[in-house]
């Protein structure tokens, strides 16, 4: 019986939330995230009113958390399966050639929105893993290793992202809310 309870708990933990801003959340299985979208990416820490967005000035692009807007193309993301449990997180709007990438700067904790490579480089590959928090997943990059997770910097502004040591931190729990 304990084994069955653990299996049910694991199945529930693999669900990802999908709901537009202001609407009641609806849970979807991770397999659907691979094939559908666009999504708003939200964290438990910044709540359902803040979404991951790209910001572009000139030739430079970066990512940050900002108040969600159902019409902002820069906040709409698609997840494309690369196989072997890896995915690429790509801007779904008119800036669709941009991917969420780890900055390869020797420190490897920054994030950017940069042109997607023809062949996805390790800096733009992501493992989207079920978490113990129902409706949320963790994002890890093979480039930084399994010990680092996509996180929100807890600095009072709470809008910057980095790759931080994985732990039970609400800024590392990501939900995928379907944009309708």
Coordinates of N, CA, C and O in Angstrom, one line a residue:
X1 N 0.8 -1.2 0.0 CA 0.0 0.0 0.0 C 0.9 1.3 0.0 O 0.5 2.2 -0.6
X2 N 2.0 1.2 0.8 CA 2.9 2.4 0.8 C 3.4 2.7 -0.6 O 3.5 3.8 -1.0
X3 N 3.8 1.6 -1.3 CA 4.3 1.8 -2.7 C 3.3 2.4 -3.6 O 3.6 3.4 -4.3
X4 N 2.0 2.0 -3.5 CA 0.9 2.7 -4.3 C 0.8 4.1 -3.9 O 0.7 5.0 -4.8
X5 N 0.8 4.4 -2.6 CA 0.7 5.8 -2.2 C 1.9 6.7 -2.8 O 1.7 7.8 -3.2
X6 N 3.1 6.1 -2.8 CA 4.2 6.8 -3.3 C 4.1 7.0 -4.8 O 4.4 8.1 -5.3
X7 N 3.5 6.0 -5.5 CA 3.3 6.2 -7.0 C 2.3 7.3 -7.2 O 2.5 8.1 -8.2
X8 N 1.2 7.3 -6.5 CA 0.2 8.4 -6.7 C 0.8 9.7 -6.4 O 0.6 10.7 -7.1
X9 N 1.6 9.8 -5.3 CA 2.3 11.1 -5.0 C 3.2 11.5 -6.1 O 3.3 12.7 -6.4
X10 N 4.0 10.6 -6.6 CA 4.9 10.9 -7.7 C 4.1 11.3 -9.0 O 4.5 12.3 -9.6
X11 N 3.0 10.7 -9.3 CA 2.2 11.1 -10.4 C 1.7 12.5 -10.2 O 1.7 13.3 -11.2
X12 N 1.2 12.8 -9.1 CA 0.7 14.2 -8.8 C 1.8 15.2 -8.9 O 1.6 16.3 -9.4
X13 N 3.0 14.8 -8.5 CA 4.1 15.8 -8.5 C 4.6 16.1 -9.9 O 5.3 17.0 -10.2
X14 N 4.2 15.2 -10.9 CA 4.7 15.4 -12.3 C 3.8 16.3 -13.0 O 4.0 16.6 -14.2
X15 N 2.7 16.8 -12.4 CA 1.8 17.7 -13.1 C 2.3 19.1 -13.2 O 3.0 19.6 -12.3
X16 N 2.0 19.9 -14.2 CA 2.4 21.3 -14.4 C 1.2 22.1 -14.6 O 0.3 21.8 -15.3
X17 N 1.1 23.3 -13.9 CA -0.1 24.1 -13.9 C -0.2 24.8 -15.3 O 0.8 25.1 -15.9
X18 N -1.4 25.0 -15.7 CA -1.7 25.7 -16.9 C -3.0 26.5 -16.8 O -4.0 26.0 -16.8
X19 N -2.9 27.9 -16.7 CA -4.0 28.7 -16.6 C -3.6 30.1 -16.9 O -2.5 30.5 -16.6
X20 N -4.5 30.9 -17.5 CA -4.2 32.3 -17.8 C -4.2 33.1 -16.6 O -4.8 32.7 -15.5
X21 N -3.6 34.3 -16.6 CA -3.5 35.2 -15.5 C -4.9 35.5 -15.0 O -5.8 35.8 -15.8
X22 N -5.1 35.4 -13.7 CA -6.4 35.8 -13.2 C -7.5 34.7 -13.2 O -8.5 34.8 -12.6
X23 N -7.2 33.6 -13.9 CA -8.2 32.5 -14.0 C -7.8 31.4 -13.0 O -6.7 31.4 -12.4
X24 N -8.7 30.5 -12.7 CA -8.4 29.4 -11.9 C -7.4 28.5 -12.6 O -7.5 28.2 -13.8
X25 N -6.5 28.0 -11.8 CA -5.4 27.1 -12.4 C -5.9 25.8 -12.8 O -6.8 25.2 -12.1
X26 N -5.4 25.2 -13.9 CA -5.8 23.9 -14.3 C -4.5 23.1 -14.5 O -3.5 23.7 -15.1
X27 N -4.4 21.9 -14.0 CA -3.2 21.1 -14.1 C -3.1 20.3 -15.4 O -4.1 19.7 -15.8
X28 N -1.9 20.3 -16.0 CA -1.7 19.5 -17.1 C -0.5 18.6 -16.9 O 0.4 19.0 -16.2
X29 N -0.4 17.5 -17.6 CA 0.7 16.6 -17.5 C 1.9 17.1 -18.3 O 1.7 17.8 -19.3
X30 N 3.1 16.8 -17.9 CA 4.3 17.3 -18.5 C 4.4 17.0 -20.0 O 4.8 17.8 -20.8
X31 N 3.9 15.9 -20.4 CA 3.9 15.5 -21.8 C 3.2 16.5 -22.7 O 3.5 16.7 -23.8
X32 N 2.1 17.1 -22.2 CA 1.4 18.1 -22.9 C 2.2 19.4 -23.1 O 2.0 20.1 -24.0
X33 N 3.0 19.7 -22.1 CA 3.9 20.9 -22.2 C 4.8 20.8 -23.3 O 5.1 21.7 -24.0
X34 N 5.3 19.6 -23.6 CA 6.2 19.4 -24.7 C 5.6 19.7 -26.1 O 6.3 20.0 -27.0
X35 N 4.3 19.6 -26.2 CA 3.7 19.7 -27.6 C 2.8 20.9 -27.7 O 2.3 21.1 -28.8
X36 N 2.5 21.6 -26.6 CA 1.6 22.7 -26.7 C 2.1 24.0 -26.1 O 3.1 24.0 -25.4
X37 N 1.4 25.0 -26.3 CA 1.8 26.3 -25.7 C 1.0 27.4 -26.6 O 0.2 27.0 -27.3
X38 N 1.3 28.6 -26.4 CA 2.4 29.2 -25.6 C 2.0 29.2 -24.1 O 0.8 29.1 -23.8
X39 N 3.0 29.4 -23.3 CA 2.9 29.4 -21.9 C 3.5 30.6 -21.2 O 4.4 31.2 -21.8
X40 N 2.9 31.0 -20.1 CA 3.6 31.9 -19.2 C 4.4 31.1 -18.2 O 3.8 30.1 -17.7
X41 N 5.6 31.4 -18.0 CA 6.4 30.7 -17.0 C 6.4 31.6 -15.7 O 6.7 32.7 -15.7
X42 N 5.9 30.9 -14.6 CA 5.7 31.6 -13.4 C 6.4 30.8 -12.3 O 6.6 29.6 -12.4
X43 N 6.8 31.5 -11.2 CA 7.4 30.8 -10.0 C 6.4 30.9 -8.8 O 5.6 31.8 -8.8
X44 N 6.6 30.0 -7.9 CA 5.9 30.0 -6.7 C 6.3 31.3 -5.9 O 5.5 31.9 -5.3
X45 N 7.5 31.7 -6.0 CA 8.1 32.8 -5.3 C 7.5 34.2 -5.7 O 7.1 35.0 -4.9
X46 N 7.4 34.4 -7.0 CA 6.9 35.7 -7.5 C 5.4 35.7 -7.7 O 4.9 36.6 -8.2
X47 N 4.8 34.6 -7.5 CA 3.3 34.3 -7.6 C 2.9 34.3 -9.0 O 3.6 34.5 -10.0
X48 N 1.6 34.0 -9.2 CA 1.0 33.9 -10.5 C 0.9 35.2 -11.3 O 0.4 35.2 -12.4
X49 N 1.2 36.3 -10.7 CA 1.1 37.6 -11.4 C 2.4 38.1 -12.0 O 2.4 39.1 -12.7
X50 N 3.4 37.3 -11.9 CA 4.7 37.7 -12.5 C 5.2 36.6 -13.5 O 5.1 35.4 -13.1
X51 N 5.6 36.9 -14.7 CA 6.0 36.0 -15.7 C 7.4 36.2 -16.2 O 7.9 37.4 -16.2
X52 N 8.0 35.2 -16.7 CA 9.3 35.3 -17.3 C 9.1 36.0 -18.7 O 8.2 35.7 -19.4
X53 N 10.0 37.1 -18.9 CA 9.9 37.8 -20.1 C 11.2 38.1 -20.7 O 12.2 38.2 -19.9
X54 N 11.3 38.3 -22.0 CA 12.5 38.8 -22.6 C 12.5 40.3 -22.7 O 11.4 40.9 -22.9
X55 N 13.6 40.9 -22.6 CA 13.8 42.4 -22.8 C 14.9 42.5 -23.8 O 16.0 42.0 -23.6
X56 N 14.6 43.3 -24.8 CA 15.6 43.5 -25.9 C 15.9 45.0 -26.1 O 14.9 45.8 -26.2
X57 N 17.1 45.4 -26.0 CA 17.5 46.8 -26.3 C 18.7 46.7 -27.2 O 19.8 46.2 -26.9
X58 N 18.5 47.1 -28.4 CA 19.5 47.0 -29.5 C 19.8 45.6 -29.8 O 18.9 44.8 -30.1
X59 N 21.1 45.2 -29.7 CA 21.4 43.8 -30.0 C 21.4 42.9 -28.7 O 21.7 41.7 -28.8
X60 N 21.2 43.5 -27.6 CA 21.2 42.8 -26.3 C 19.9 42.3 -25.9 O 18.9 43.1 -25.9
X61 N 19.8 41.1 -25.4 CA 18.5 40.6 -24.8 C 18.8 39.9 -23.5 O 19.9 39.3 -23.4
X62 N 17.9 40.0 -22.6 CA 18.0 39.3 -21.3 C 16.6 38.9 -20.9 O 15.6 39.2 -21.5
X63 N 16.6 38.2 -19.8 CA 15.3 37.7 -19.2 C 15.1 38.3 -17.8 O 16.1 38.6 -17.1
X64 N 13.9 38.5 -17.4 CA 13.5 39.0 -16.1 C 12.1 38.6 -15.8 O 11.4 38.1 -16.7
X65 N 11.7 38.8 -14.6 CA 10.3 38.5 -14.2 C 9.6 39.9 -14.2 O 10.2 40.9 -13.8
X66 N 8.4 39.9 -14.7 CA 7.6 41.1 -14.8 C 6.1 40.8 -14.7 O 5.7 39.7 -14.8
X67 N 5.3 41.8 -14.3 CA 3.9 41.6 -14.3 C 3.4 40.9 -15.5 O 3.7 41.3 -16.7
X68 N 2.5 39.9 -15.4 CA 2.1 39.1 -16.6 C 1.1 40.0 -17.4 O 0.3 40.7 -16.9
X69 N 1.2 39.8 -18.7 CA 0.3 40.4 -19.7 C -0.1 39.4 -20.7 O 0.8 38.8 -21.3
X70 N -1.4 39.1 -20.8 CA -1.8 38.0 -21.7 C -1.5 38.3 -23.2 O -1.5 37.4 -24.0
X71 N -1.2 39.6 -23.5 CA -0.9 40.0 -24.9 C 0.5 40.2 -25.2 O 0.9 40.4 -26.4
X72 N 1.4 40.2 -24.2 CA 2.8 40.5 -24.4 C 3.5 39.2 -25.0 O 3.7 38.2 -24.3
X73 N 3.9 39.4 -26.3 CA 4.6 38.3 -26.9 C 5.9 37.9 -26.3 O 6.3 36.7 -26.3
X74 N 6.5 38.9 -25.6 CA 7.8 38.6 -25.0 C 7.7 37.8 -23.7 O 8.7 37.3 -23.2
X75 N 6.5 37.5 -23.3 CA 6.2 36.6 -22.1 C 5.7 35.3 -22.5 O 5.3 34.5 -21.6
X76 N 5.6 35.0 -23.8 CA 5.0 33.7 -24.2 C 6.1 32.8 -24.7 O 6.9 33.2 -25.5
X77 N 6.1 31.6 -24.1 CA 7.2 30.6 -24.3 C 6.6 29.3 -24.8 O 5.5 28.9 -24.5
X78 N 7.4 28.6 -25.6 CA 7.1 27.3 -26.1 C 8.2 26.4 -25.6 O 9.4 26.8 -25.5
X79 N 7.9 25.1 -25.3 CA 8.8 24.1 -24.9 C 8.9 23.1 -26.0 O 7.9 22.5 -26.4
X80 N 10.1 23.0 -26.6 CA 10.2 22.0 -27.7 C 11.1 20.9 -27.2 O 12.2 21.1 -26.6
X81 N 10.7 19.7 -27.4 CA 11.4 18.5 -26.9 C 12.6 18.2 -27.8 O 12.5 18.3 -29.1
X82 N 13.7 17.9 -27.2 CA 15.0 17.6 -27.9 C 15.3 16.1 -27.8 O 16.2 15.7 -28.4
X83 N 14.5 15.4 -27.1 CA 14.7 14.0 -26.8 C 15.6 13.8 -25.6 O 16.2 14.7 -25.1
X84 N 15.7 12.6 -25.2 CA 16.6 12.2 -24.0 C 16.3 13.0 -22.8 O 17.2 13.3 -22.0
X85 N 15.0 13.4 -22.6 CA 14.6 14.2 -21.4 C 15.0 15.6 -21.4 O 14.9 16.3 -20.4
X86 N 15.5 16.1 -22.6 CA 15.9 17.5 -22.7 C 14.9 18.3 -23.5 O 14.3 17.8 -24.4
X87 N 14.8 19.6 -23.2 CA 14.0 20.5 -24.0 C 14.7 21.8 -24.2 O 15.7 22.1 -23.6
X88 N 14.1 22.6 -25.1 CA 14.5 23.9 -25.4 C 13.4 24.8 -25.1 O 12.2 24.6 -25.5
X89 N 13.6 25.9 -24.3 CA 12.6 26.9 -24.0 C 12.8 28.1 -24.9 O 13.8 28.8 -24.8
X90 N 11.7 28.3 -25.7 CA 11.9 29.3 -26.8 C 10.8 30.3 -26.7 O 9.6 30.0 -26.4
X91 N 11.1 31.6 -27.0 CA 10.1 32.6 -27.1 C 9.1 32.3 -28.2 O 9.5 32.0 -29.3
X92 N 7.8 32.4 -27.9 CA 6.8 31.9 -28.8 C 6.3 33.1 -29.7 O 5.8 32.8 -30.8
X93 N 6.5 34.3 -29.3 CA 6.1 35.5 -30.1 C 6.9 35.8 -31.3 O 7.7 35.0 -31.8
X94 N 6.9 37.0 -31.7 CA 7.6 37.5 -32.9 C 9.1 37.4 -32.7 O 9.9 37.5 -33.7
X95 N 9.6 37.3 -31.5 CA 11.0 37.1 -31.2 C 11.3 35.6 -31.1 O 12.2 35.2 -30.3
X96 N 10.6 34.8 -31.8 CA 10.7 33.3 -31.7 C 12.0 32.7 -32.0 O 12.2 31.5 -31.8
X97 N 13.0 33.5 -32.4 CA 14.3 32.9 -32.7 C 15.2 33.0 -31.4 O 16.3 32.7 -31.4
X98 N 14.6 33.5 -30.3 CA 15.3 33.6 -29.0 C 15.0 32.4 -28.1 O 13.9 32.0 -28.0
X99 N 16.1 31.9 -27.5 CA 15.9 30.8 -26.5 C 16.5 31.2 -25.2 O 17.3 32.1 -25.1
X100 N 15.9 30.6 -24.1 CA 16.4 30.8 -22.8 C 17.7 30.1 -22.7 O 17.8 28.9 -22.9
X101 N 18.8 30.8 -22.3 CA 20.2 30.3 -22.3 C 20.9 30.6 -21.0 O 20.7 31.7 -20.5
X102 N 21.8 29.7 -20.6 CA 22.7 30.1 -19.5 C 23.8 30.9 -20.1 O 24.3 30.5 -21.2
X103 N 24.3 31.9 -19.5 CA 25.3 32.7 -20.0 C 26.7 32.0 -19.7 O 27.0 31.7 -18.6
X104 N 27.4 31.7 -20.8 CA 28.7 31.1 -20.6 C 29.8 32.1 -20.4 O 30.5 32.5 -21.3
X105 N 29.9 32.5 -19.1 CA 30.9 33.6 -18.8 C 31.9 33.2 -17.8 O 32.6 34.0 -17.2
X106 N 32.1 31.9 -17.6 CA 33.0 31.4 -16.6 C 32.4 31.2 -15.2 O 32.9 30.5 -14.4
X107 N 31.3 32.0 -15.0 CA 30.6 31.9 -13.7 C 29.4 30.9 -13.9 O 29.1 30.2 -13.0
X108 N 28.8 31.1 -15.0 CA 27.6 30.2 -15.4 C 26.4 30.3 -14.5 O 25.8 29.3 -14.2
X109 N 26.1 31.5 -14.0 CA 24.9 31.6 -13.2 C 23.9 32.5 -13.8 O 22.8 32.6 -13.3
X110 N 24.3 33.3 -14.8 CA 23.4 34.2 -15.4 C 22.5 33.6 -16.5 O 22.8 32.5 -17.0
X111 N 21.4 34.3 -16.9 CA 20.5 33.8 -17.9 C 20.4 34.9 -19.0 O 20.5 36.1 -18.7
X112 N 20.1 34.5 -20.2 CA 19.8 35.5 -21.3 C 18.8 34.9 -22.2 O 18.5 33.7 -22.2
X113 N 18.3 35.8 -23.1 CA 17.5 35.4 -24.2 C 18.4 35.6 -25.4 O 18.8 36.8 -25.7
X114 N 18.8 34.6 -26.1 CA 19.8 34.7 -27.2 C 19.3 33.9 -28.4 O 18.5 33.0 -28.2
X115 N 19.8 34.2 -29.6 CA 19.4 33.5 -30.7 C 19.6 31.9 -30.5 O 20.6 31.5 -30.0
X116 N 18.5 31.2 -30.9 CA 18.6 29.8 -30.8 C 19.6 29.2 -31.9 O 19.6 29.7 -33.0
X117 N 20.4 28.3 -31.5 CA 21.3 27.6 -32.4 C 20.6 26.6 -33.3 O 19.5 26.1 -32.9
X118 N 21.1 26.3 -34.4 CA 20.5 25.3 -35.3 C 20.5 24.0 -34.6 O 19.6 23.2 -34.6
X119 N 21.7 23.7 -34.0 CA 21.8 22.5 -33.1 C 21.8 23.0 -31.7 O 22.8 23.8 -31.4
X120 N 20.9 22.7 -30.8 CA 20.8 23.3 -29.5 C 22.1 23.0 -28.7 O 22.5 21.8 -28.5
X121 N 22.8 24.0 -28.3 CA 24.0 23.9 -27.5 C 23.6 23.6 -26.1 O 22.5 23.9 -25.7
X122 N 24.5 23.0 -25.3 CA 24.2 22.7 -23.9 C 23.7 23.9 -23.1 O 22.9 23.7 -22.2
X123 N 24.1 25.1 -23.4 CA 23.6 26.3 -22.7 C 22.1 26.6 -22.9 O 21.5 27.4 -22.2
X124 N 21.5 26.0 -24.0 CA 20.1 26.2 -24.2 C 19.3 25.0 -24.1 O 18.1 24.9 -24.5
X125 N 19.9 24.0 -23.4 CA 19.1 22.7 -23.2 C 18.7 22.7 -21.7 O 19.4 23.2 -20.8
X126 N 17.5 22.2 -21.5 CA 16.9 22.2 -20.1 C 16.3 20.9 -19.8 O 15.7 20.3 -20.7
X127 N 16.4 20.5 -18.6 CA 15.7 19.3 -18.0 C 14.5 19.9 -17.3 O 14.7 20.7 -16.3
X128 N 13.3 19.6 -17.6 CA 12.1 20.1 -16.9 C 11.6 18.9 -16.1 O 11.1 17.9 -16.6
X129 N 11.9 19.0 -14.8 CA 11.7 17.9 -13.9 C 10.5 18.1 -12.9 O 10.4 19.2 -12.4
X130 N 9.8 17.1 -12.7 CA 8.7 17.2 -11.7 C 9.3 17.5 -10.3 O 10.4 17.1 -10.0
X131 N 8.6 18.3 -9.5 CA 9.0 18.6 -8.2 C 8.0 18.0 -7.2 O 7.0 17.5 -7.6
X132 N 8.4 18.1 -5.9 CA 7.5 17.7 -4.9 C 6.3 18.6 -4.7 O 5.3 18.3 -4.0
X133 N 6.3 19.8 -5.4 CA 5.3 20.8 -5.3 C 4.3 20.6 -6.4 O 4.7 20.8 -7.6
X134 N 3.1 20.2 -6.2 CA 2.1 19.9 -7.2 C 1.9 21.1 -8.1 O 1.7 22.2 -7.6
X135 N 2.0 20.9 -9.4 CA 1.8 22.0 -10.3 C 3.0 22.7 -10.7 O 3.0 23.7 -11.5
X136 N 4.2 22.3 -10.1 CA 5.4 23.0 -10.4 C 6.5 22.1 -10.8 O 6.5 20.9 -10.4
X137 N 7.5 22.6 -11.6 CA 8.6 21.8 -12.0 C 9.9 22.6 -11.7 O 9.8 23.8 -11.4
X138 N 11.0 21.9 -11.8 CA 12.3 22.5 -11.7 C 12.9 22.5 -13.1 O 12.8 21.6 -13.8
X139 N 13.7 23.6 -13.4 CA 14.4 23.6 -14.6 C 15.9 23.6 -14.3 O 16.4 24.4 -13.5
X140 N 16.6 22.6 -14.9 CA 18.0 22.4 -14.7 C 18.7 22.4 -16.1 O 18.1 22.0 -17.1
X141 N 19.9 22.9 -16.1 CA 20.6 22.9 -17.4 C 21.8 21.9 -17.3 O 22.5 21.9 -16.4
X142 N 21.9 21.1 -18.4 CA 23.1 20.1 -18.4 C 24.4 20.9 -18.3 O 25.4 20.4 -17.9
X143 N 24.4 22.2 -18.8 CA 25.6 23.0 -18.8 C 26.1 23.3 -17.4 O 27.3 23.3 -17.2
X144 N 25.2 23.6 -16.5 CA 25.6 23.9 -15.1 C 25.6 22.7 -14.2 O 26.1 22.7 -13.1
X145 N 25.0 21.6 -14.7 CA 25.0 20.3 -13.9 C 23.7 20.2 -13.1 O 22.9 21.2 -12.9
X146 N 23.5 19.0 -12.6 CA 22.2 18.7 -11.8 C 22.1 19.4 -10.5 O 21.0 19.5 -9.9
X147 N 23.2 20.0 -10.0 CA 23.2 20.7 -8.7 C 22.7 22.1 -8.8 O 22.5 22.7 -7.7
X148 N 22.4 22.6 -10.0 CA 22.0 24.0 -10.1 C 20.6 24.0 -10.8 O 20.3 23.2 -11.7
X149 N 19.8 24.9 -10.3 CA 18.4 25.1 -10.8 C 18.1 26.5 -11.1 O 18.7 27.5 -10.6
X150 N 17.2 26.7 -12.1 CA 16.8 28.1 -12.5 C 16.1 28.7 -11.3 O 15.2 28.1 -10.7
X151 N 16.5 29.9 -10.9 CA 16.0 30.5 -9.6 C 15.8 32.0 -9.8 O 16.4 32.6 -10.7
X152 N 15.0 32.6 -8.9 CA 14.8 34.0 -8.8 C 15.7 34.6 -7.7 O 15.8 34.0 -6.6
X153 N 16.4 35.6 -8.0 CA 17.3 36.3 -7.1 C 16.4 37.0 -6.0 O 15.6 37.8 -6.4
X154 N 16.5 36.6 -4.8 CA 15.7 37.2 -3.7 C 16.5 38.4 -3.2 O 17.2 38.4 -2.2
X155 N 16.3 39.6 -3.9 CA 17.0 40.8 -3.5 C 16.0 42.0 -3.2 O 16.5 43.1 -3.2
X156 N 14.8 41.7 -3.0 CA 13.8 42.8 -2.8 C 13.1 43.2 -4.1 O 11.9 43.5 -4.1
X157 N 13.8 43.2 -5.2 CA 13.2 43.5 -6.5 C 12.6 42.2 -7.1 O 11.5 42.2 -7.7
X158 N 13.2 41.1 -6.8 CA 12.8 39.7 -7.2 C 12.4 39.6 -8.7 O 11.4 38.9 -9.0
X159 N 13.2 40.2 -9.5 CA 12.9 40.1 -11.0 C 14.1 39.5 -11.8 O 14.0 39.3 -13.0
X160 N 15.2 39.3 -11.1 CA 16.4 38.7 -11.8 C 16.5 37.2 -11.6 O 16.1 36.7 -10.6
X161 N 17.0 36.5 -12.6 CA 17.2 35.1 -12.6 C 18.6 34.7 -12.5 O 19.5 35.4 -13.0
X162 N 18.9 33.5 -12.0 CA 20.2 32.9 -12.0 C 20.1 31.4 -11.8 O 19.1 30.9 -11.5
X163 N 21.2 30.8 -12.0 CA 21.4 29.3 -11.8 C 22.0 29.2 -10.4 O 23.1 29.7 -10.1
X164 N 21.2 28.7 -9.4 CA 21.6 28.6 -8.0 C 21.6 27.2 -7.6 O 21.0 26.3 -8.2
X165 N 22.3 26.9 -6.5 CA 22.3 25.6 -5.9 C 20.8 25.2 -5.7 O 20.1 26.0 -5.1
X166 N 20.5 24.0 -6.1 CA 19.1 23.5 -5.9 C 18.8 23.3 -4.4 O 19.6 22.8 -3.7
X167 N 17.6 23.7 -4.1 CA 17.1 23.5 -2.7 C 15.6 23.7 -2.7 O 15.0 23.9 -3.7
X168 N 15.1 23.6 -1.5 CA 13.6 23.8 -1.4 C 13.3 25.3 -1.3 O 12.9 25.8 -0.2
X169 N 13.5 26.0 -2.4 CA 13.3 27.4 -2.5 C 12.1 27.7 -3.5 O 12.1 27.2 -4.6
X170 N 11.2 28.5 -3.1 CA 10.0 28.8 -3.9 C 10.4 29.4 -5.3 O 9.6 29.3 -6.2
X171 N 11.5 30.1 -5.4 CA 12.0 30.7 -6.6 C 12.5 29.6 -7.6 O 12.7 30.0 -8.8
X172 N 12.6 28.4 -7.2 CA 13.0 27.3 -8.1 C 11.9 26.4 -8.6 O 12.1 25.5 -9.3
X173 N 10.7 26.8 -8.2 CA 9.5 26.0 -8.6 C 8.8 26.8 -9.7 O 8.2 27.9 -9.4
X174 N 8.7 26.2 -10.9 CA 8.2 26.9 -12.0 C 6.9 26.2 -12.5 O 6.8 25.0 -12.6
X175 N 5.9 27.0 -12.8 CA 4.7 26.6 -13.4 C 4.5 27.1 -14.8 O 5.0 28.1 -15.1
X176 N 3.9 26.3 -15.6 CA 3.6 26.6 -17.0 C 2.1 26.9 -17.2 O 1.3 26.0 -17.1
X177 N 1.8 28.1 -17.3 CA 0.4 28.6 -17.4 C 0.0 28.9 -18.8 O 0.7 29.7 -19.5
X178 N -0.9 28.1 -19.4 CA -1.3 28.3 -20.8 C -1.8 29.7 -21.0 O -2.6 30.2 -20.3
X179 N -1.3 30.3 -22.1 CA -1.8 31.6 -22.5 C -3.0 31.4 -23.4 O -2.9 30.6 -24.3
X180 N -4.1 32.0 -23.0 CA -5.3 31.8 -23.8 C -5.7 33.1 -24.5 O -5.5 34.2 -24.1

